[in-house]
mmCIF file of C-alpha atoms in Angstrom:
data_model
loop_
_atom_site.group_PDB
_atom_site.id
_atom_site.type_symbol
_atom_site.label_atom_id
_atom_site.label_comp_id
_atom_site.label_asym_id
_atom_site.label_seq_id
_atom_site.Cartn_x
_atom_site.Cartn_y
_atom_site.Cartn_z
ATOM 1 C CA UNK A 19 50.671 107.289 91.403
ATOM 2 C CA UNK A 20 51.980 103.609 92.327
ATOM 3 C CA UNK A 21 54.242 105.651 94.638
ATOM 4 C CA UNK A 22 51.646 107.017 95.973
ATOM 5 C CA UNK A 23 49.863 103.841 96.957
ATOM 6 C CA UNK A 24 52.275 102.490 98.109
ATOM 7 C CA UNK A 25 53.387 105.485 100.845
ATOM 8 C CA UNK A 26 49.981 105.270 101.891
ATOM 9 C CA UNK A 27 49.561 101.272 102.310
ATOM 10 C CA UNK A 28 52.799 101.847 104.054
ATOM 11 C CA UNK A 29 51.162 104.886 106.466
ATOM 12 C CA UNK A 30 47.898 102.463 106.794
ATOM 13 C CA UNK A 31 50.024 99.631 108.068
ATOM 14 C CA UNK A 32 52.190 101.532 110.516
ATOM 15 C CA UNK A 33 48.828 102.404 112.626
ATOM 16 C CA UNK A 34 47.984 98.222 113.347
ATOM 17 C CA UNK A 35 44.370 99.108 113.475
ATOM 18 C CA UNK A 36 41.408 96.967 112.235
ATOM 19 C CA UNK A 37 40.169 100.074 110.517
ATOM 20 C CA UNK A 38 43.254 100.948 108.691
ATOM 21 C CA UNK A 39 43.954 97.592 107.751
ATOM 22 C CA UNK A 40 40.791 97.406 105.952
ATOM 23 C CA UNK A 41 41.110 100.891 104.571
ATOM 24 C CA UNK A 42 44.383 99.263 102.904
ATOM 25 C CA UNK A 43 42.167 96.432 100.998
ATOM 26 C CA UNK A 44 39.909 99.550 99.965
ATOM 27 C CA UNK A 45 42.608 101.767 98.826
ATOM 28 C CA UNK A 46 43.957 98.314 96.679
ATOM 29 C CA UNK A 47 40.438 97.532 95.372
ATOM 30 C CA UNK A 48 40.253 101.515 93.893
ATOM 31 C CA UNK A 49 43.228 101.944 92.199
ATOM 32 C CA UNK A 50 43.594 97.971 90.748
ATOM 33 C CA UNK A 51 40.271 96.869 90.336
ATOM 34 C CA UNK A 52 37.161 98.571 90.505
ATOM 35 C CA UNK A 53 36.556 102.538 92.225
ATOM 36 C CA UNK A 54 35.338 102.540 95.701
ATOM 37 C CA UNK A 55 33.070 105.371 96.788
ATOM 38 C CA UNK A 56 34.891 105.823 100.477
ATOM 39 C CA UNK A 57 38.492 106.269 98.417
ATOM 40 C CA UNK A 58 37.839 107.035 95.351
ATOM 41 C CA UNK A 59 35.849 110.561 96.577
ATOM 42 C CA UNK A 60 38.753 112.461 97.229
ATOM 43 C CA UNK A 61 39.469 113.201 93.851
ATOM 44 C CA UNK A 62 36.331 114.608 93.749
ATOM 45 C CA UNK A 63 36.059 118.690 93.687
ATOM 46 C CA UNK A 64 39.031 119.639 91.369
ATOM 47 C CA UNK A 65 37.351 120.028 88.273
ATOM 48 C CA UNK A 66 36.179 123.126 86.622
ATOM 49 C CA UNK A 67 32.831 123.543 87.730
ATOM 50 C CA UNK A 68 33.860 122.799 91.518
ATOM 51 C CA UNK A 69 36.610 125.456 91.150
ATOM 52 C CA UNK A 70 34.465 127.630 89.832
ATOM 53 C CA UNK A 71 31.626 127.214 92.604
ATOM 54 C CA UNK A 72 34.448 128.046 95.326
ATOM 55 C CA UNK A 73 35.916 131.518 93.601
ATOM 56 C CA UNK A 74 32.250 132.378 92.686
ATOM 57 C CA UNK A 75 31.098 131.753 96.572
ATOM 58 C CA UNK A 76 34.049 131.371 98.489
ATOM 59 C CA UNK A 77 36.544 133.370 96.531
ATOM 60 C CA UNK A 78 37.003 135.985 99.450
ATOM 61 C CA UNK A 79 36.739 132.999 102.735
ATOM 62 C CA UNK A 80 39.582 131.224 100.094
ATOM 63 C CA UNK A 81 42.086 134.356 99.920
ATOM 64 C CA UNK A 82 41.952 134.896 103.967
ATOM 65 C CA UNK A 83 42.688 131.182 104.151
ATOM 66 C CA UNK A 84 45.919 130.804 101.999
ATOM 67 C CA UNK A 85 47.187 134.274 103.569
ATOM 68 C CA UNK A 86 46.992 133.193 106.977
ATOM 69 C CA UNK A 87 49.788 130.579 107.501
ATOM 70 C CA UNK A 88 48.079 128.707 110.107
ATOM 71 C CA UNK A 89 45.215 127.818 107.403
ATOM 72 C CA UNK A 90 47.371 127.352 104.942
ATOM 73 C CA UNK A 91 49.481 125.010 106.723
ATOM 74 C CA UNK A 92 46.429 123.301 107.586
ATOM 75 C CA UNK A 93 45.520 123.408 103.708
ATOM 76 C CA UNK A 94 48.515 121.768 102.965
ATOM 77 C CA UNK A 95 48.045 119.182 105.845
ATOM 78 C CA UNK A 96 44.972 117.769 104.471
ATOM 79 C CA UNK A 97 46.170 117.860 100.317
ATOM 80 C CA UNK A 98 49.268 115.312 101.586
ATOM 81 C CA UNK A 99 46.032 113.216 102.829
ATOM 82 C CA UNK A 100 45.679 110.189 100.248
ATOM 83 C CA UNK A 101 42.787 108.474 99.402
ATOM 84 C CA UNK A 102 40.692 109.775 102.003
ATOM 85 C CA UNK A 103 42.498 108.793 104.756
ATOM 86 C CA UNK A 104 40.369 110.022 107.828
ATOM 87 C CA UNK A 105 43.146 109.809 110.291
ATOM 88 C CA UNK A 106 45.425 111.809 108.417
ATOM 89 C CA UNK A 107 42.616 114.293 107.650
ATOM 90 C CA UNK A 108 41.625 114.839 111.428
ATOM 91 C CA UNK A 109 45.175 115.138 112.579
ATOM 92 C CA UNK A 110 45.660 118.150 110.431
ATOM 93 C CA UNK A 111 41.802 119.285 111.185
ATOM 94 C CA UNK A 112 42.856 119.335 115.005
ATOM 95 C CA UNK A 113 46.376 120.148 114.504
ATOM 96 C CA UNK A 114 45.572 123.540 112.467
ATOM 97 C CA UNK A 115 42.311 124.859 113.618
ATOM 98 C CA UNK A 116 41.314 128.219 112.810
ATOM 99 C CA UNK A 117 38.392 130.217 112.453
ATOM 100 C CA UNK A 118 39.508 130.928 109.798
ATOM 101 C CA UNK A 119 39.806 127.604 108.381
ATOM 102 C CA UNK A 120 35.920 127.010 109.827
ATOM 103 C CA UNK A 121 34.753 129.741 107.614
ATOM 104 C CA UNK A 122 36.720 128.125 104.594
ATOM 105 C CA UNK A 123 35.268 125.033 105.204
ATOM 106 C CA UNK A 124 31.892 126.312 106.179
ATOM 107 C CA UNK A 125 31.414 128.036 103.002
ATOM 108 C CA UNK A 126 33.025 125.151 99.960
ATOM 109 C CA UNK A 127 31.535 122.324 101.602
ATOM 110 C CA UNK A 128 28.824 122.890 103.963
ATOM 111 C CA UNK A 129 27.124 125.795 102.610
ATOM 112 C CA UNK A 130 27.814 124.934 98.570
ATOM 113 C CA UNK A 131 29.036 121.763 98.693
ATOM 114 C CA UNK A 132 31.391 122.371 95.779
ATOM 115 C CA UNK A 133 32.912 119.059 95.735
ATOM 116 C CA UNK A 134 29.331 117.700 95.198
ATOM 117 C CA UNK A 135 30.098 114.685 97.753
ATOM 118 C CA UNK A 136 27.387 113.236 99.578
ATOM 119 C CA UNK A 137 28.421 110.317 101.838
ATOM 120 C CA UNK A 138 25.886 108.014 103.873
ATOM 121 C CA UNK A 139 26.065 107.240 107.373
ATOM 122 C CA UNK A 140 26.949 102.798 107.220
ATOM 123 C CA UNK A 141 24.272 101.507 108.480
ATOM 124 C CA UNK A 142 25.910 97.881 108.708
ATOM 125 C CA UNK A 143 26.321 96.445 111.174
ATOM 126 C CA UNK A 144 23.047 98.079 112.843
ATOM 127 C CA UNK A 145 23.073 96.382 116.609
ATOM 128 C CA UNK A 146 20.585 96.753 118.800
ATOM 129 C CA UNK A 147 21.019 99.067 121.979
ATOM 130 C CA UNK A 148 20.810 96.867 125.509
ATOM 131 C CA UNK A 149 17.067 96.272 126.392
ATOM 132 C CA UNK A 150 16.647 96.556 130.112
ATOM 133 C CA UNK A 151 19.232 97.940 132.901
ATOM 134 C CA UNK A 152 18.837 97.122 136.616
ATOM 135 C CA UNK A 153 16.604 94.676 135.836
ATOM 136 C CA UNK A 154 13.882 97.069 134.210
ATOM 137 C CA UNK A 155 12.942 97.910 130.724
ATOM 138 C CA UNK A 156 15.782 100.648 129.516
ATOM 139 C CA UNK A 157 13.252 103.725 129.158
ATOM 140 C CA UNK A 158 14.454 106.502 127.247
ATOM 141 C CA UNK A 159 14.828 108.415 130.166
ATOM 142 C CA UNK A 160 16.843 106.191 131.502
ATOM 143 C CA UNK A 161 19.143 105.986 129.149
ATOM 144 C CA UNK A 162 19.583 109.723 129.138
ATOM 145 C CA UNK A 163 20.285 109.340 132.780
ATOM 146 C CA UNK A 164 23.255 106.493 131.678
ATOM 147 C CA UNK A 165 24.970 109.990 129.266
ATOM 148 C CA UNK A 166 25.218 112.090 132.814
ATOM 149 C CA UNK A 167 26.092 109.403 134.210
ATOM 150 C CA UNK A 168 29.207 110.194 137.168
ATOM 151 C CA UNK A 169 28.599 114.052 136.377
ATOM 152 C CA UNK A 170 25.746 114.754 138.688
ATOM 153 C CA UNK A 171 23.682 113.111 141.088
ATOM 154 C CA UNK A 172 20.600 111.477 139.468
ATOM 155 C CA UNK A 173 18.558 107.867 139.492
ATOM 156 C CA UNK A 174 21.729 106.807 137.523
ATOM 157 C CA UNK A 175 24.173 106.482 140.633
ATOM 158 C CA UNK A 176 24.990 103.232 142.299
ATOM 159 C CA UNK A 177 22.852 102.776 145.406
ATOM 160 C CA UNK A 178 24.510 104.417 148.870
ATOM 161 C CA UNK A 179 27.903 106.479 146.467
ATOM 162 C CA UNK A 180 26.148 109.633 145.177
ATOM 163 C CA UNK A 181 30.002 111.214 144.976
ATOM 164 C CA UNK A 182 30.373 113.054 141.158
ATOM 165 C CA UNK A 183 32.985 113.713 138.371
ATOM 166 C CA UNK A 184 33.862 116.814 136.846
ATOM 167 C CA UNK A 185 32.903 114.588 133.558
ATOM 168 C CA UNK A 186 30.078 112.157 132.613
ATOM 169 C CA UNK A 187 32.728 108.915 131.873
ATOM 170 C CA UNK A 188 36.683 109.178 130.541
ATOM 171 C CA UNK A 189 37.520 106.841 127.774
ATOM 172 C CA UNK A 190 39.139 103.919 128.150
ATOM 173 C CA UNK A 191 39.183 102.557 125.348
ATOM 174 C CA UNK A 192 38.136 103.195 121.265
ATOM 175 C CA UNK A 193 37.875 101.288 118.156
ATOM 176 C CA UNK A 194 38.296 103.997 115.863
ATOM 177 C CA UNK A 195 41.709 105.575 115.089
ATOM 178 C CA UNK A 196 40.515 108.769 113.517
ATOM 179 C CA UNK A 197 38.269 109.346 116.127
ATOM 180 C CA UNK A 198 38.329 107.276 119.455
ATOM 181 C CA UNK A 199 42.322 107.106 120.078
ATOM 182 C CA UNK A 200 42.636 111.038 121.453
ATOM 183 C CA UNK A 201 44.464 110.995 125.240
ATOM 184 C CA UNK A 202 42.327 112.031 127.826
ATOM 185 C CA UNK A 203 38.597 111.860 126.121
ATOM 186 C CA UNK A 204 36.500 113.560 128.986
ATOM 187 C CA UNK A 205 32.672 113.188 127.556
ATOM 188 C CA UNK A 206 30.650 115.995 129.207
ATOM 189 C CA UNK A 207 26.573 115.316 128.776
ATOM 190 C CA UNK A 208 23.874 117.364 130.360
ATOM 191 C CA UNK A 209 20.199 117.801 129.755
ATOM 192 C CA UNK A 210 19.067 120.358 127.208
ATOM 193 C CA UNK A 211 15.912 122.853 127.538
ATOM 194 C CA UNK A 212 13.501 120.516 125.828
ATOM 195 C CA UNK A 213 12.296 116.882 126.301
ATOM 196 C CA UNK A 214 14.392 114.418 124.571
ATOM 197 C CA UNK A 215 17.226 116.990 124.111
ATOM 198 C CA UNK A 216 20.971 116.491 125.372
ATOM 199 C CA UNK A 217 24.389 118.256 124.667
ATOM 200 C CA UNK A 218 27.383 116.246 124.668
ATOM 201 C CA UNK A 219 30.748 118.271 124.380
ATOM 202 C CA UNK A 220 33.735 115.787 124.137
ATOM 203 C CA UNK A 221 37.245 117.378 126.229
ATOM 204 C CA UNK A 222 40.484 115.363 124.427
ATOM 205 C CA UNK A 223 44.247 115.865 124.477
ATOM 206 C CA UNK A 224 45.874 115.988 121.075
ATOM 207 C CA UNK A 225 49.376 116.240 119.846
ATOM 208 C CA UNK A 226 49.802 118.149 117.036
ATOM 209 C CA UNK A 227 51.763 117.667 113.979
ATOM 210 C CA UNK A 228 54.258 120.481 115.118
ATOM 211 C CA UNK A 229 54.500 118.456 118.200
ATOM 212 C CA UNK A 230 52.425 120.693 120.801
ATOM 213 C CA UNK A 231 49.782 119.058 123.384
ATOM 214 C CA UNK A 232 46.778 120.870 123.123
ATOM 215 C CA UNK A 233 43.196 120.770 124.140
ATOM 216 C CA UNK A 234 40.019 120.531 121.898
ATOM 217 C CA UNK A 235 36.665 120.605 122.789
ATOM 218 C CA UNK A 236 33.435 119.913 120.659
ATOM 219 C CA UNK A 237 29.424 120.563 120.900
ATOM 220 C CA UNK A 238 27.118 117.859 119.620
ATOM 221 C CA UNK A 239 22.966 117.983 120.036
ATOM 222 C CA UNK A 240 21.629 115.105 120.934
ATOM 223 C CA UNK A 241 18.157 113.742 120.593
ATOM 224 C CA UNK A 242 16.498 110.556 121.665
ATOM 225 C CA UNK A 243 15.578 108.218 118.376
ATOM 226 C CA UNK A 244 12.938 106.021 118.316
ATOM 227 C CA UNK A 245 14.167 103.401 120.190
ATOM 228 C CA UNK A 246 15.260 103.227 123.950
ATOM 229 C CA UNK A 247 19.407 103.775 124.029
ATOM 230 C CA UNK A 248 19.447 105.152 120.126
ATOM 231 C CA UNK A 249 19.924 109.149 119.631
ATOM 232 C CA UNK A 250 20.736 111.611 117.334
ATOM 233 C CA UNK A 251 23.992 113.257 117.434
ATOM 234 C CA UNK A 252 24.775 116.409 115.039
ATOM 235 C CA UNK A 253 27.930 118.556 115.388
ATOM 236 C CA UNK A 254 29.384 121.522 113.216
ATOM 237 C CA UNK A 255 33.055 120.467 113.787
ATOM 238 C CA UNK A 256 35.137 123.086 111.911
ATOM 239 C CA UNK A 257 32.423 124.288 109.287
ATOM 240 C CA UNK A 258 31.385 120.772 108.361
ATOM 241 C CA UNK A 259 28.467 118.885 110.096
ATOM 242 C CA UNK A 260 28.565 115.751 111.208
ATOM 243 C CA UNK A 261 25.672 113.227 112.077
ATOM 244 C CA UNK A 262 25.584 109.988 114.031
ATOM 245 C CA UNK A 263 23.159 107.991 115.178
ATOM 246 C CA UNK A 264 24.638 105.836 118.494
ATOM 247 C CA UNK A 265 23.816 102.904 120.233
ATOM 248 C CA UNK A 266 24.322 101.976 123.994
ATOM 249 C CA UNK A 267 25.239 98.752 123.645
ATOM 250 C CA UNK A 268 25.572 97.706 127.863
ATOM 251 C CA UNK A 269 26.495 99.762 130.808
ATOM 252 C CA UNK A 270 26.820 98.159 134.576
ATOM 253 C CA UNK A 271 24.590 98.435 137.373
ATOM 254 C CA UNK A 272 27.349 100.230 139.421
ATOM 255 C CA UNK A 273 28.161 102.535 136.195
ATOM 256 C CA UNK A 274 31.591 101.148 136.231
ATOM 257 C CA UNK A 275 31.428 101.465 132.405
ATOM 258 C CA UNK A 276 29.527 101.951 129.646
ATOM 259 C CA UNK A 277 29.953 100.740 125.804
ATOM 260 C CA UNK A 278 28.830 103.188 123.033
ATOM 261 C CA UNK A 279 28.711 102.139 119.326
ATOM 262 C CA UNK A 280 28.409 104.864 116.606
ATOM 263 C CA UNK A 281 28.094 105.312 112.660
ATOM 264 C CA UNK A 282 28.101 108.615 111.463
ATOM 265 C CA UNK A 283 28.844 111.045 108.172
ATOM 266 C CA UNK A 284 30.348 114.290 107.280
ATOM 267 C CA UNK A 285 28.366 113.719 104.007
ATOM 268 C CA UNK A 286 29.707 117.115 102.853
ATOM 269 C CA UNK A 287 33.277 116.236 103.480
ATOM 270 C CA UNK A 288 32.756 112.947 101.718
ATOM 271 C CA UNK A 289 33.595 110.700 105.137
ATOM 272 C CA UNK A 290 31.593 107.663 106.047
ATOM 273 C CA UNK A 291 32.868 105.990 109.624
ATOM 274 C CA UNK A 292 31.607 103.685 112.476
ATOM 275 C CA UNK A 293 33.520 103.523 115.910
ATOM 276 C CA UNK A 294 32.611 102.603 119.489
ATOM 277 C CA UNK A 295 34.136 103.553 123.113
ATOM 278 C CA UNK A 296 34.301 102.105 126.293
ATOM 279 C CA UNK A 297 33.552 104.906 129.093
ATOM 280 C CA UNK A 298 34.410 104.396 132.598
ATOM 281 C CA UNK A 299 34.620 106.428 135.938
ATOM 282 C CA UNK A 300 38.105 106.882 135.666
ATOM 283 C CA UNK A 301 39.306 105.973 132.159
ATOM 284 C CA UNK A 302 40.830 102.719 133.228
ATOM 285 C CA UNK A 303 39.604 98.617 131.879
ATOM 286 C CA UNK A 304 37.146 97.315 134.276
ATOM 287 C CA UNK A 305 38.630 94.047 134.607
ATOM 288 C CA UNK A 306 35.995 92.822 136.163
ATOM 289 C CA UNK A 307 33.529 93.474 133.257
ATOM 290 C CA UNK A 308 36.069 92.059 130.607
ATOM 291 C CA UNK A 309 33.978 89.209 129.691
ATOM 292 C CA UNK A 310 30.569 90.940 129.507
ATOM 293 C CA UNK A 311 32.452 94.130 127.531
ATOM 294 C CA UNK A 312 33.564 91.340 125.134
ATOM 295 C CA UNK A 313 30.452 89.971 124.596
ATOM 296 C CA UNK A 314 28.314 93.736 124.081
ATOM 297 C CA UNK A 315 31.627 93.834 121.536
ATOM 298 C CA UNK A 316 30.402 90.971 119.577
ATOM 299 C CA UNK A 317 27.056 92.563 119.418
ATOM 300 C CA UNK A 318 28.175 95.206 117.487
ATOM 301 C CA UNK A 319 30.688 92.869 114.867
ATOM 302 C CA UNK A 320 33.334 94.230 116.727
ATOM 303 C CA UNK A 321 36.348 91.648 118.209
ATOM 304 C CA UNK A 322 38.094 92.707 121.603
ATOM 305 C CA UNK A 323 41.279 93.235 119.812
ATOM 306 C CA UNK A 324 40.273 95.516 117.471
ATOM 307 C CA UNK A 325 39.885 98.401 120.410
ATOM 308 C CA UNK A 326 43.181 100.149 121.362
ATOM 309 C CA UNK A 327 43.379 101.920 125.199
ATOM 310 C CA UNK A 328 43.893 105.602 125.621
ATOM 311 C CA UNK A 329 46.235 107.185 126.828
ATOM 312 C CA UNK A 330 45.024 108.736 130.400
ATOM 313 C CA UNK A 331 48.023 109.246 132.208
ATOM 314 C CA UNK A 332 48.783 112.971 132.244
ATOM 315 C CA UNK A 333 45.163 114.037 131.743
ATOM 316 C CA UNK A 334 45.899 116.666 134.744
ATOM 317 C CA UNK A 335 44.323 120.289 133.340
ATOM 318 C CA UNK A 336 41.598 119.507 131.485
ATOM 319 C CA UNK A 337 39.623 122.329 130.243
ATOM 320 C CA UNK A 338 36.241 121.240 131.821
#
């Protein structure tokens, strides 16, 4: 088991991300000192009465899985995953994707939850969204308008340049490796049926572990929370939902970029996780805006270092 730790310390470190260096304390804390909830929950689900909820529930979903060698593969992806390591867990997630491995997962952890896990969305830090934009209270409508914002024309777009993007903003930059560091992030938002609802369907680029670029695509609702510039985000991302609750933290007058801070759970899948991007027209720093994008940054505990740029440059494609 040392060995164990010690290939994943040595994975963690590799990445030189804030997250993973913290992750490392975590994983040291678990095995030496006392367990940890966000490591230690991975050894959750292999005792008897969790194997028995899958074959009782799942026993047929399980069988088309470890047939199939796309799922299985994908299987054995995610069992090399130590200590809950959410960037090795999504790589294989997006690297392997089946329906069939949906409907595995769907039915053992969403539906039954036979690993009993139950993780909590961190609520810490808990900034507060920006307050006023353009000189004007933020209103939740406006901040709806600030999610379309270079996709259509709307109350959003800079006075006199009503010219739009295929996509709402392109990533430029992300704090969170699991999550935030996919080339080419394309977020697509546009106004659902009812009052208060959006859908925001996230476009990325990922290399797989067999060393293929392909393209993913996701479906989140959205709903306004209680405060201007807070919503709601759920998503069924390969048979396990995730919810988020997000935060804009600033966005310019001439929507040359927008900074979004996020906590969210898979509380089926056991994963806990915070992260925050910096959307722009065309994916690239806003130079300009360095020292206010440091400062919304700051709001949100987060130092300027700690985000890593994406990768835009052959973003040519795109499955809009």
């Amino acid at each position: 088991r040392s060995a164990r730790v010690l290939k994943t310390v040595e994975s963690l470190w590799s990445r030189h991300s804030s997250d993973d260096l913290l992750f490392i304390w975590l994983v040291l804390l678990n095995e030496y000192v006392t367990p940890v909830p966000e490591v230690a929950s991975t050894t959750k689900g292999t005792d008897l009465p969790s194997l028995l909820c899958m074959i009782r529930h799942c026993g047929q979903k399980i069988v088309d899985c470890v047939t199939d060698t796309r799922c299985k593969a994908g299987l054995d992806c995610l069992d090399g995953c130590s200590f809950n390591d959410q960037v090795c867990q999504y790589r294989c997630i997006v690297s392997y994707e089946t329906p069939k491995f949906e409907q595995f997962a769907l039915c053992i952890l969403q539906k039954h939850n036979c690993r009993g896990l139950d993780a909590k969305m961190p609520m810490m830090p808990d900034p507060a969204p920006m307050s006023s934009w353009r000189g004007q209270p933020l209103t939740h409508e406006a901040a709806e308008s600030l999610f379309i914002g270079w996709k259509q024309q709307g109350p959003q777009m800079p006075a006199g340049d009503q010219t739009t993007k295929p996509w709402s903003w392109l990533v430029a930059a992300g704090k969170n490796p699991a999550y935030d560091f996919f080339p080419c992030q394309h977020q697509l938002y546009s106004y659902g049926k009812g009052k208060g609802q959006m859908w925001y369907e996230p476009v990325f680029k990922a290399l797989t572990l067999d060393g293929q670029e392909v393209w993913r695509r996701r479906r989140y609702r959205v709903r306004r929370a209680t405060t201007p510039g807070t919503f709601y985000y759920s998503v069924l991302d390969n048979g396990v939902t995730s919810n988020e609750y997000w935060r804009i933290m600033d966005c310019a007058e001439d929507l040359e970029f927008c900074l979004f801070y996020y906590s969210g759970a898979a509380a089926t899948a056991g994963l806990s996780y915070s992260g925050a991007v910096l959307a722009t027209k065309d994916g690239t720093w806003p130079l300009q805006y360095t020292q206010r994008i440091h400062a919304a940054l700051h709001r949100a505990g987060i130092e300027p270092w700690e985000l890593s740029d994406v990768d835009n440059s052959a973003c040519a494609g795109a499955p809009l």
